[in-house]
PDB file of C-alpha atoms in Angstrom:
ATOM      1  CA  UNK N1468     120.556  58.007 144.653  1.00 49.00           C
ATOM      2  CA  UNK N1469     116.959  59.356 144.946  1.00 64.00           C
ATOM      3  CA  UNK N1470     114.272  56.663 145.618  1.00 78.00           C
ATOM      4  CA  UNK N1471     113.003  54.873 142.480  1.00 86.00           C
ATOM      5  CA  UNK N1472     109.387  53.851 141.853  1.00 88.00           C
ATOM      6  CA  UNK N1473     108.108  50.960 139.884  1.00 92.00           C
ATOM      7  CA  UNK N1474     104.981  49.097 139.217  1.00 93.00           C
ATOM      8  CA  UNK N1475     104.534  45.441 140.055  1.00 96.00           C
ATOM      9  CA  UNK N1476     101.936  43.393 138.003  1.00 97.00           C
ATOM     10  CA  UNK N1477     100.581  40.323 139.204  1.00 97.00           C
ATOM     11  CA  UNK N1478      98.737  38.071 136.926  1.00 97.00           C
ATOM     12  CA  UNK N1479      96.357  35.455 138.384  1.00 98.00           C
ATOM     13  CA  UNK N1480      95.045  32.441 136.194  1.00 98.00           C
ATOM     14  CA  UNK N1481      92.371  30.000 137.589  1.00 97.00           C
ATOM     15  CA  UNK N1482      90.419  27.189 136.152  1.00 97.00           C
ATOM     16  CA  UNK N1483      87.992  24.522 137.405  1.00 97.00           C
ATOM     17  CA  UNK N1484      89.295  21.003 138.050  1.00 96.00           C
ATOM     18  CA  UNK N1485      86.163  18.827 136.680  1.00 94.00           C
ATOM     19  CA  UNK N1486      87.899  15.716 137.544  1.00 94.00           C
ATOM     20  CA  UNK N1487      88.672  16.430 141.180  1.00 94.00           C
ATOM     21  CA  UNK N1488      85.913  15.899 143.747  1.00 93.00           C
ATOM     22  CA  UNK N1489      84.949  19.018 145.812  1.00 90.00           C
ATOM     23  CA  UNK N1490      86.176  19.149 149.407  1.00 88.00           C
ATOM     24  CA  UNK N1491      83.188  21.648 150.327  1.00 87.00           C
ATOM     25  CA  UNK N1492      79.616  21.165 148.914  1.00 88.00           C
ATOM     26  CA  UNK N1493      78.915  23.739 146.096  1.00 88.00           C
ATOM     27  CA  UNK N1494      82.582  24.814 145.790  1.00 94.00           C
ATOM     28  CA  UNK N1495      84.343  23.081 142.948  1.00 96.00           C
ATOM     29  CA  UNK N1496      88.115  22.424 143.231  1.00 96.00           C
ATOM     30  CA  UNK N1497      90.326  24.960 141.330  1.00 97.00           C
ATOM     31  CA  UNK N1498      93.977  25.103 140.174  1.00 97.00           C
ATOM     32  CA  UNK N1499      95.543  28.656 140.128  1.00 98.00           C
ATOM     33  CA  UNK N1500      98.525  30.371 139.807  1.00 98.00           C
ATOM     34  CA  UNK N1501     100.334  33.762 140.051  1.00 98.00           C
ATOM     35  CA  UNK N1502     102.929  35.346 138.042  1.00 98.00           C
ATOM     36  CA  UNK N1503     104.819  38.571 139.063  1.00 98.00           C
ATOM     37  CA  UNK N1504     106.255  40.989 136.565  1.00 97.00           C
ATOM     38  CA  UNK N1505     107.830  44.583 136.635  1.00 95.00           C
ATOM     39  CA  UNK N1506     105.945  46.945 134.248  1.00 93.00           C
ATOM     40  CA  UNK N1507     108.228  48.418 131.691  1.00 89.00           C
ATOM     41  CA  UNK N1508     108.177  51.938 130.104  1.00 84.00           C
ATOM     42  CA  UNK N1509     105.905  51.086 127.116  1.00 84.00           C
ATOM     43  CA  UNK N1510     103.597  48.947 129.433  1.00 87.00           C
ATOM     44  CA  UNK N1511     105.293  45.574 128.871  1.00 90.00           C
ATOM     45  CA  UNK N1512     105.697  42.715 131.263  1.00 93.00           C
ATOM     46  CA  UNK N1513     109.247  42.630 132.070  1.00 93.00           C
ATOM     47  CA  UNK N1514     111.134  39.959 134.318  1.00 94.00           C
ATOM     48  CA  UNK N1515     110.963  41.156 138.032  1.00 95.00           C
ATOM     49  CA  UNK N1516     114.841  40.485 138.361  1.00 94.00           C
ATOM     50  CA  UNK N1517     114.827  43.396 140.798  1.00 94.00           C
ATOM     51  CA  UNK N1518     113.826  41.046 143.240  1.00 96.00           C
ATOM     52  CA  UNK N1519     115.784  38.413 144.768  1.00 95.00           C
ATOM     53  CA  UNK N1520     112.728  36.302 145.871  1.00 96.00           C
ATOM     54  CA  UNK N1521     108.916  36.239 146.428  1.00 97.00           C
ATOM     55  CA  UNK N1522     107.335  34.583 149.574  1.00 97.00           C
ATOM     56  CA  UNK N1523     103.575  34.101 149.464  1.00 98.00           C
ATOM     57  CA  UNK N1524     101.821  33.966 152.590  1.00 97.00           C
ATOM     58  CA  UNK N1525      98.478  31.897 152.109  1.00 97.00           C
ATOM     59  CA  UNK N1526      95.597  31.184 154.217  1.00 95.00           C
ATOM     60  CA  UNK N1527      96.098  28.966 157.301  1.00 94.00           C
ATOM     61  CA  UNK N1528      94.281  26.204 156.102  1.00 93.00           C
ATOM     62  CA  UNK N1529      96.781  25.385 153.676  1.00 95.00           C
ATOM     63  CA  UNK N1530      98.746  24.042 156.453  1.00 94.00           C
ATOM     64  CA  UNK N1531     102.379  24.668 157.866  1.00 90.00           C
ATOM     65  CA  UNK N1532     104.031  23.268 154.439  1.00 91.00           C
ATOM     66  CA  UNK N1533     102.060  25.028 152.192  1.00 95.00           C
ATOM     67  CA  UNK N1534     100.935  28.310 153.920  1.00 96.00           C
ATOM     68  CA  UNK N1535     104.242  30.050 153.348  1.00 97.00           C
ATOM     69  CA  UNK N1536     106.057  29.398 150.033  1.00 97.00           C
ATOM     70  CA  UNK N1537     109.161  31.062 148.672  1.00 97.00           C
ATOM     71  CA  UNK N1538     110.362  31.233 144.914  1.00 97.00           C
ATOM     72  CA  UNK N1539     113.578  32.685 143.560  1.00 95.00           C
ATOM     73  CA  UNK N1540     113.387  32.748 140.028  1.00 95.00           C
ATOM     74  CA  UNK N1541     111.394  35.268 137.923  1.00 94.00           C
ATOM     75  CA  UNK N1542     108.246  35.408 137.519  1.00 96.00           C
ATOM     76  CA  UNK N1543     107.784  33.716 140.990  1.00 97.00           C
ATOM     77  CA  UNK N1544     105.212  31.467 139.927  1.00 98.00           C
ATOM     78  CA  UNK N1545     103.117  29.931 142.293  1.00 98.00           C
ATOM     79  CA  UNK N1546     100.778  27.035 141.384  1.00 98.00           C
ATOM     80  CA  UNK N1547      98.192  25.760 144.006  1.00 97.00           C
ATOM     81  CA  UNK N1548      94.757  23.997 144.266  1.00 96.00           C
ATOM     82  CA  UNK N1549      91.803  24.965 146.474  1.00 95.00           C
ATOM     83  CA  UNK N1550      88.353  25.843 146.488  1.00 95.00           C
ATOM     84  CA  UNK N1551      88.176  29.086 148.497  1.00 95.00           C
ATOM     85  CA  UNK N1552      88.881  32.703 147.890  1.00 96.00           C
ATOM     86  CA  UNK N1553      91.173  34.292 150.429  1.00 96.00           C
ATOM     87  CA  UNK N1554      93.220  37.445 150.811  1.00 96.00           C
ATOM     88  CA  UNK N1555      97.006  36.795 150.739  1.00 97.00           C
ATOM     89  CA  UNK N1556     100.335  38.500 151.364  1.00 97.00           C
ATOM     90  CA  UNK N1557     103.252  38.644 148.999  1.00 97.00           C
ATOM     91  CA  UNK N1558     106.640  39.678 150.274  1.00 97.00           C
ATOM     92  CA  UNK N1559     109.112  40.648 147.501  1.00 97.00           C
ATOM     93  CA  UNK N1560     112.745  41.061 148.691  1.00 95.00           C
ATOM     94  CA  UNK N1561     114.650  43.451 146.607  1.00 94.00           C
ATOM     95  CA  UNK N1562     118.068  42.182 145.127  1.00 90.00           C
ATOM     96  CA  UNK N1563     120.842  42.624 147.592  1.00 85.00           C
ATOM     97  CA  UNK N1564     118.634  43.398 150.588  1.00 82.00           C
ATOM     98  CA  UNK N1565     119.873  42.782 153.962  1.00 75.00           C
ATOM     99  CA  UNK N1566     117.196  41.669 156.192  1.00 69.00           C
ATOM    100  CA  UNK N1567     113.157  41.446 155.759  1.00 67.00           C
ATOM    101  CA  UNK N1568     112.762  45.152 156.650  1.00 74.00           C
ATOM    102  CA  UNK N1569     113.383  46.181 152.945  1.00 84.00           C
ATOM    103  CA  UNK N1570     110.675  43.572 151.541  1.00 91.00           C
ATOM    104  CA  UNK N1571     107.820  45.101 149.526  1.00 93.00           C
ATOM    105  CA  UNK N1572     104.586  43.715 151.011  1.00 94.00           C
ATOM    106  CA  UNK N1573     101.838  43.239 148.562  1.00 96.00           C
ATOM    107  CA  UNK N1574      98.109  42.578 149.549  1.00 96.00           C
ATOM    108  CA  UNK N1575      96.564  40.202 146.957  1.00 96.00           C
ATOM    109  CA  UNK N1576      92.958  39.127 146.599  1.00 96.00           C
ATOM    110  CA  UNK N1577      92.595  35.492 145.369  1.00 97.00           C
ATOM    111  CA  UNK N1578      88.923  35.347 143.683  1.00 96.00           C
ATOM    112  CA  UNK N1579      87.433  33.237 141.207  1.00 96.00           C
ATOM    113  CA  UNK N1580      85.446  35.993 139.241  1.00 94.00           C
ATOM    114  CA  UNK N1581      87.513  35.566 136.026  1.00 95.00           C
ATOM    115  CA  UNK N1582      89.658  32.934 134.819  1.00 96.00           C
ATOM    116  CA  UNK N1583      92.578  35.467 134.210  1.00 97.00           C
ATOM    117  CA  UNK N1584      93.031  39.058 136.045  1.00 97.00           C
ATOM    118  CA  UNK N1585      95.889  41.339 136.627  1.00 96.00           C
ATOM    119  CA  UNK N1586      96.413  43.753 139.403  1.00 95.00           C
ATOM    120  CA  UNK N1587      99.218  46.331 139.887  1.00 95.00           C
ATOM    121  CA  UNK N1588     100.902  47.889 142.923  1.00 94.00           C
ATOM    122  CA  UNK N1589     103.383  50.951 143.152  1.00 92.00           C
ATOM    123  CA  UNK N1590     106.596  49.798 144.929  1.00 93.00           C
ATOM    124  CA  UNK N1591     109.289  52.084 146.073  1.00 90.00           C
ATOM    125  CA  UNK N1592     113.033  51.370 146.281  1.00 89.00           C
ATOM    126  CA  UNK N1593     114.683  53.275 148.955  1.00 83.00           C
ATOM    127  CA  UNK N1594     118.120  54.622 148.074  1.00 79.00           C
ATOM    128  CA  UNK N1595     118.953  51.948 145.665  1.00 82.00           C
ATOM    129  CA  UNK N1596     122.615  50.997 145.148  1.00 79.00           C
ATOM    130  CA  UNK N1597     124.977  48.980 143.260  1.00 76.00           C
ATOM    131  CA  UNK N1598     123.487  45.769 141.120  1.00 82.00           C
ATOM    132  CA  UNK N1599     119.949  46.938 142.170  1.00 86.00           C
ATOM    133  CA  UNK N1600     120.487  50.193 140.373  1.00 81.00           C
ATOM    134  CA  UNK N1601     121.685  48.430 137.150  1.00 80.00           C
ATOM    135  CA  UNK N1602     118.506  45.887 137.158  1.00 85.00           C
ATOM    136  CA  UNK N1603     116.203  49.113 137.798  1.00 87.00           C
ATOM    137  CA  UNK N1604     117.388  50.682 134.717  1.00 82.00           C
ATOM    138  CA  UNK N1605     115.966  48.001 132.431  1.00 79.00           C
ATOM    139  CA  UNK N1606     112.425  49.266 133.459  1.00 84.00           C
ATOM    140  CA  UNK N1607     113.438  52.879 133.698  1.00 79.00           C
ATOM    141  CA  UNK N1608     110.721  55.160 132.128  1.00 73.00           C
ATOM    142  CA  UNK N1609     112.141  58.113 129.618  1.00 64.00           C
ATOM    143  CA  UNK N1610     113.834  60.723 131.487  1.00 56.00           C
ATOM    144  CA  UNK N1611     114.993  58.633 134.486  1.00 60.00           C
ATOM    145  CA  UNK N1612     118.735  57.561 134.689  1.00 50.00           C
ATOM    146  CA  UNK N1613     119.470  55.215 137.341  1.00 46.00           C
ATOM    147  CA  UNK N1614     122.606  53.205 136.255  1.00 44.00           C
ATOM    148  CA  UNK N1615     125.653  53.543 138.148  1.00 40.00           C
ATOM    149  CA  UNK N1616     128.405  51.928 136.015  1.00 40.00           C
ATOM    150  CA  UNK N1617     129.232  54.219 133.214  1.00 40.00           C
ATOM    151  CA  UNK N1618     126.546  56.826 134.102  1.00 42.00           C
ATOM    152  CA  UNK N1619     127.083  59.633 131.717  1.00 46.00           C
ATOM    153  CA  UNK N1620     124.903  62.697 130.330  1.00 49.00           C
ATOM    154  CA  UNK N1621     124.813  64.537 127.303  1.00 48.00           C
ATOM    155  CA  UNK N1622     123.114  67.736 126.347  1.00 49.00           C
ATOM    156  CA  UNK N1623     122.127  69.172 122.892  1.00 47.00           C
ATOM    157  CA  UNK N1624     124.101  72.268 121.620  1.00 43.00           C
ATOM    158  CA  UNK N1625     122.614  75.131 120.089  1.00 43.00           C
ATOM    159  CA  UNK N1626     121.386  74.612 116.634  1.00 43.00           C
ATOM    160  CA  UNK N1627     119.996  77.176 114.195  1.00 37.00           C
ATOM    161  CA  UNK N1628     116.357  78.304 114.152  1.00 36.00           C
ATOM    162  CA  UNK N1629     116.083  77.761 117.949  1.00 41.00           C
ATOM    163  CA  UNK N1630     113.446  79.632 119.838  1.00 42.00           C
ATOM    164  CA  UNK N1631     114.875  82.823 121.348  1.00 40.00           C
ATOM    165  CA  UNK N1632     115.256  82.823 125.100  1.00 46.00           C
ATOM    166  CA  UNK N1633     115.940  85.616 127.778  1.00 43.00           C
ATOM    167  CA  UNK N1634     118.279  83.387 129.810  1.00 54.00           C
ATOM    168  CA  UNK N1635     121.318  85.020 131.174  1.00 71.00           C
ATOM    169  CA  UNK N1636     123.210  81.699 130.569  1.00 81.00           C
ATOM    170  CA  UNK N1637     125.967  80.332 127.975  1.00 84.00           C
ATOM    171  CA  UNK N1638     123.947  77.423 126.804  1.00 83.00           C
ATOM    172  CA  UNK N1639     127.339  76.108 125.066  1.00 82.00           C
ATOM    173  CA  UNK N1640     129.179  76.109 128.130  1.00 85.00           C
ATOM    174  CA  UNK N1641     126.341  74.433 130.104  1.00 85.00           C
ATOM    175  CA  UNK N1642     126.152  71.777 127.348  1.00 84.00           C
ATOM    176  CA  UNK N1643     129.897  71.366 127.748  1.00 84.00           C
ATOM    177  CA  UNK N1644     129.631  71.326 131.565  1.00 86.00           C
ATOM    178  CA  UNK N1645     127.205  68.666 132.157  1.00 85.00           C
ATOM    179  CA  UNK N1646     129.011  65.514 130.772  1.00 81.00           C
ATOM    180  CA  UNK N1647     131.848  66.412 133.144  1.00 84.00           C
ATOM    181  CA  UNK N1648     130.108  66.284 136.345  1.00 84.00           C
ATOM    182  CA  UNK N1649     130.769  63.192 138.756  1.00 85.00           C
ATOM    183  CA  UNK N1650     128.351  60.424 138.886  1.00 82.00           C
ATOM    184  CA  UNK N1651     126.784  61.369 142.028  1.00 84.00           C
ATOM    185  CA  UNK N1652     126.292  64.972 140.642  1.00 87.00           C
ATOM    186  CA  UNK N1653     124.885  63.684 137.295  1.00 85.00           C
ATOM    187  CA  UNK N1654     122.322  61.607 139.393  1.00 86.00           C
ATOM    188  CA  UNK N1655     121.255  65.188 141.098  1.00 88.00           C
ATOM    189  CA  UNK N1656     121.104  66.666 137.697  1.00 88.00           C
ATOM    190  CA  UNK N1657     118.823  63.836 136.492  1.00 86.00           C
ATOM    191  CA  UNK N1658     116.554  64.352 139.445  1.00 87.00           C
ATOM    192  CA  UNK N1659     116.393  68.163 138.943  1.00 88.00           C
ATOM    193  CA  UNK N1660     115.392  67.766 135.278  1.00 88.00           C
ATOM    194  CA  UNK N1661     112.942  65.219 136.417  1.00 86.00           C
ATOM    195  CA  UNK N1662     111.135  67.225 139.050  1.00 87.00           C
ATOM    196  CA  UNK N1663     111.044  70.504 137.044  1.00 89.00           C
ATOM    197  CA  UNK N1664     110.672  69.462 133.459  1.00 87.00           C
ATOM    198  CA  UNK N1665     107.567  70.504 131.452  1.00 87.00           C
ATOM    199  CA  UNK N1666     105.462  68.804 128.744  1.00 82.00           C
ATOM    200  CA  UNK N1667     107.835  70.484 126.193  1.00 81.00           C
ATOM    201  CA  UNK N1668     110.819  69.043 127.707  1.00 82.00           C
ATOM    202  CA  UNK N1669     112.693  66.451 125.612  1.00 81.00           C
ATOM    203  CA  UNK N1670     114.743  63.924 127.301  1.00 78.00           C
ATOM    204  CA  UNK N1671     115.904  60.432 126.548  1.00 73.00           C
ATOM    205  CA  UNK N1672     117.192  57.732 128.751  1.00 70.00           C
ATOM    206  CA  UNK N1673     119.936  55.333 126.877  1.00 60.00           C
ATOM    207  CA  UNK N1674     119.773  52.256 129.324  1.00 57.00           C
ATOM    208  CA  UNK N1675     122.083  50.343 127.071  1.00 57.00           C
ATOM    209  CA  UNK N1676     124.778  52.929 127.226  1.00 56.00           C
ATOM    210  CA  UNK N1677     123.996  54.318 130.713  1.00 62.00           C
ATOM    211  CA  UNK N1678     123.266  57.789 129.283  1.00 67.00           C
ATOM    212  CA  UNK N1679     120.825  60.407 130.026  1.00 72.00           C
ATOM    213  CA  UNK N1680     120.135  62.880 127.119  1.00 76.00           C
ATOM    214  CA  UNK N1681     118.488  66.164 127.408  1.00 80.00           C
ATOM    215  CA  UNK N1682     117.800  69.026 124.914  1.00 81.00           C
ATOM    216  CA  UNK N1683     118.515  72.150 126.924  1.00 83.00           C
ATOM    217  CA  UNK N1684     116.494  74.406 124.736  1.00 82.00           C
ATOM    218  CA  UNK N1685     113.175  72.688 125.745  1.00 84.00           C
ATOM    219  CA  UNK N1686     113.783  73.246 129.467  1.00 86.00           C
ATOM    220  CA  UNK N1687     112.015  75.955 131.354  1.00 88.00           C
ATOM    221  CA  UNK N1688     114.123  78.988 132.322  1.00 88.00           C
ATOM    222  CA  UNK N1689     114.097  78.495 136.120  1.00 89.00           C
ATOM    223  CA  UNK N1690     115.623  74.826 135.643  1.00 89.00           C
ATOM    224  CA  UNK N1691     118.142  76.363 132.997  1.00 90.00           C
ATOM    225  CA  UNK N1692     119.284  78.837 135.797  1.00 89.00           C
ATOM    226  CA  UNK N1693     119.422  75.931 138.361  1.00 89.00           C
ATOM    227  CA  UNK N1694     121.519  73.712 136.278  1.00 90.00           C
ATOM    228  CA  UNK N1695     123.810  76.592 135.387  1.00 89.00           C
ATOM    229  CA  UNK N1696     124.294  77.664 139.181  1.00 90.00           C
ATOM    230  CA  UNK N1697     124.770  73.774 139.851  1.00 91.00           C
ATOM    231  CA  UNK N1698     127.442  73.160 137.387  1.00 90.00           C
ATOM    232  CA  UNK N1699     129.105  76.489 138.310  1.00 89.00           C
ATOM    233  CA  UNK N1700     129.844  75.021 141.616  1.00 91.00           C
ATOM    234  CA  UNK N1701     130.994  71.738 140.530  1.00 90.00           C
ATOM    235  CA  UNK N1702     133.005  72.791 137.126  1.00 87.00           C
ATOM    236  CA  UNK N1703     135.376  75.542 136.255  1.00 87.00           C
ATOM    237  CA  UNK N1704     133.077  77.200 133.823  1.00 84.00           C
ATOM    238  CA  UNK N1705     135.766  79.899 132.693  1.00 82.00           C
ATOM    239  CA  UNK N1706     138.084  77.085 131.347  1.00 82.00           C
ATOM    240  CA  UNK N1707     135.271  76.004 129.009  1.00 76.00           C
ATOM    241  CA  UNK N1708     135.281  77.192 125.111  1.00 60.00           C
TER     242      UNK N1708
END
């Protein structure tokens, strides 16, 4: 499976605690919190279930018990109090990861300029497999298929009044060949479409059913030839109607 990119959103909220005496003169005590989300295809905030846990590494002045805190349930909310701004690290452990080497490490600026502010970070999941793929599918943008269970593909067959093309390809056979590919081959097809599509290309990712749909007649000619050559190596094209 190719690498998968997602956007993580951090939502920070803070407010002054008027009934708590300041620990430093001129700096009121504040209550602050951070929530972690995955940004969905429509820009919506989705539960970050792709992560097994989030570990916040705070300023050393929080002491040995509070300077490092781990949460295992989305949205991995940390709630703390303090008077100072500081830079922290947030370690996000992908679901099913073996060891901390796969952690996504985010740098976060805790500041008190606004009562609520958001920050986004791009993260990359290297060759995700198994259950993590299924979880990533929930936030997949249009044109990306990442599910491994029941992965399928379909291609629109020719209709009347289609724009004429100069492709030396049997489009009906290509449309029939694509759904017959094996799972790993389908993922390669999806990646080829994603990497070579144009603004006119129509694709739809049916996450619920684990299917990727593409209108072949909206693909550029070089991509059509690429798909044909790929299918010709994997499927007996002569046996297709």
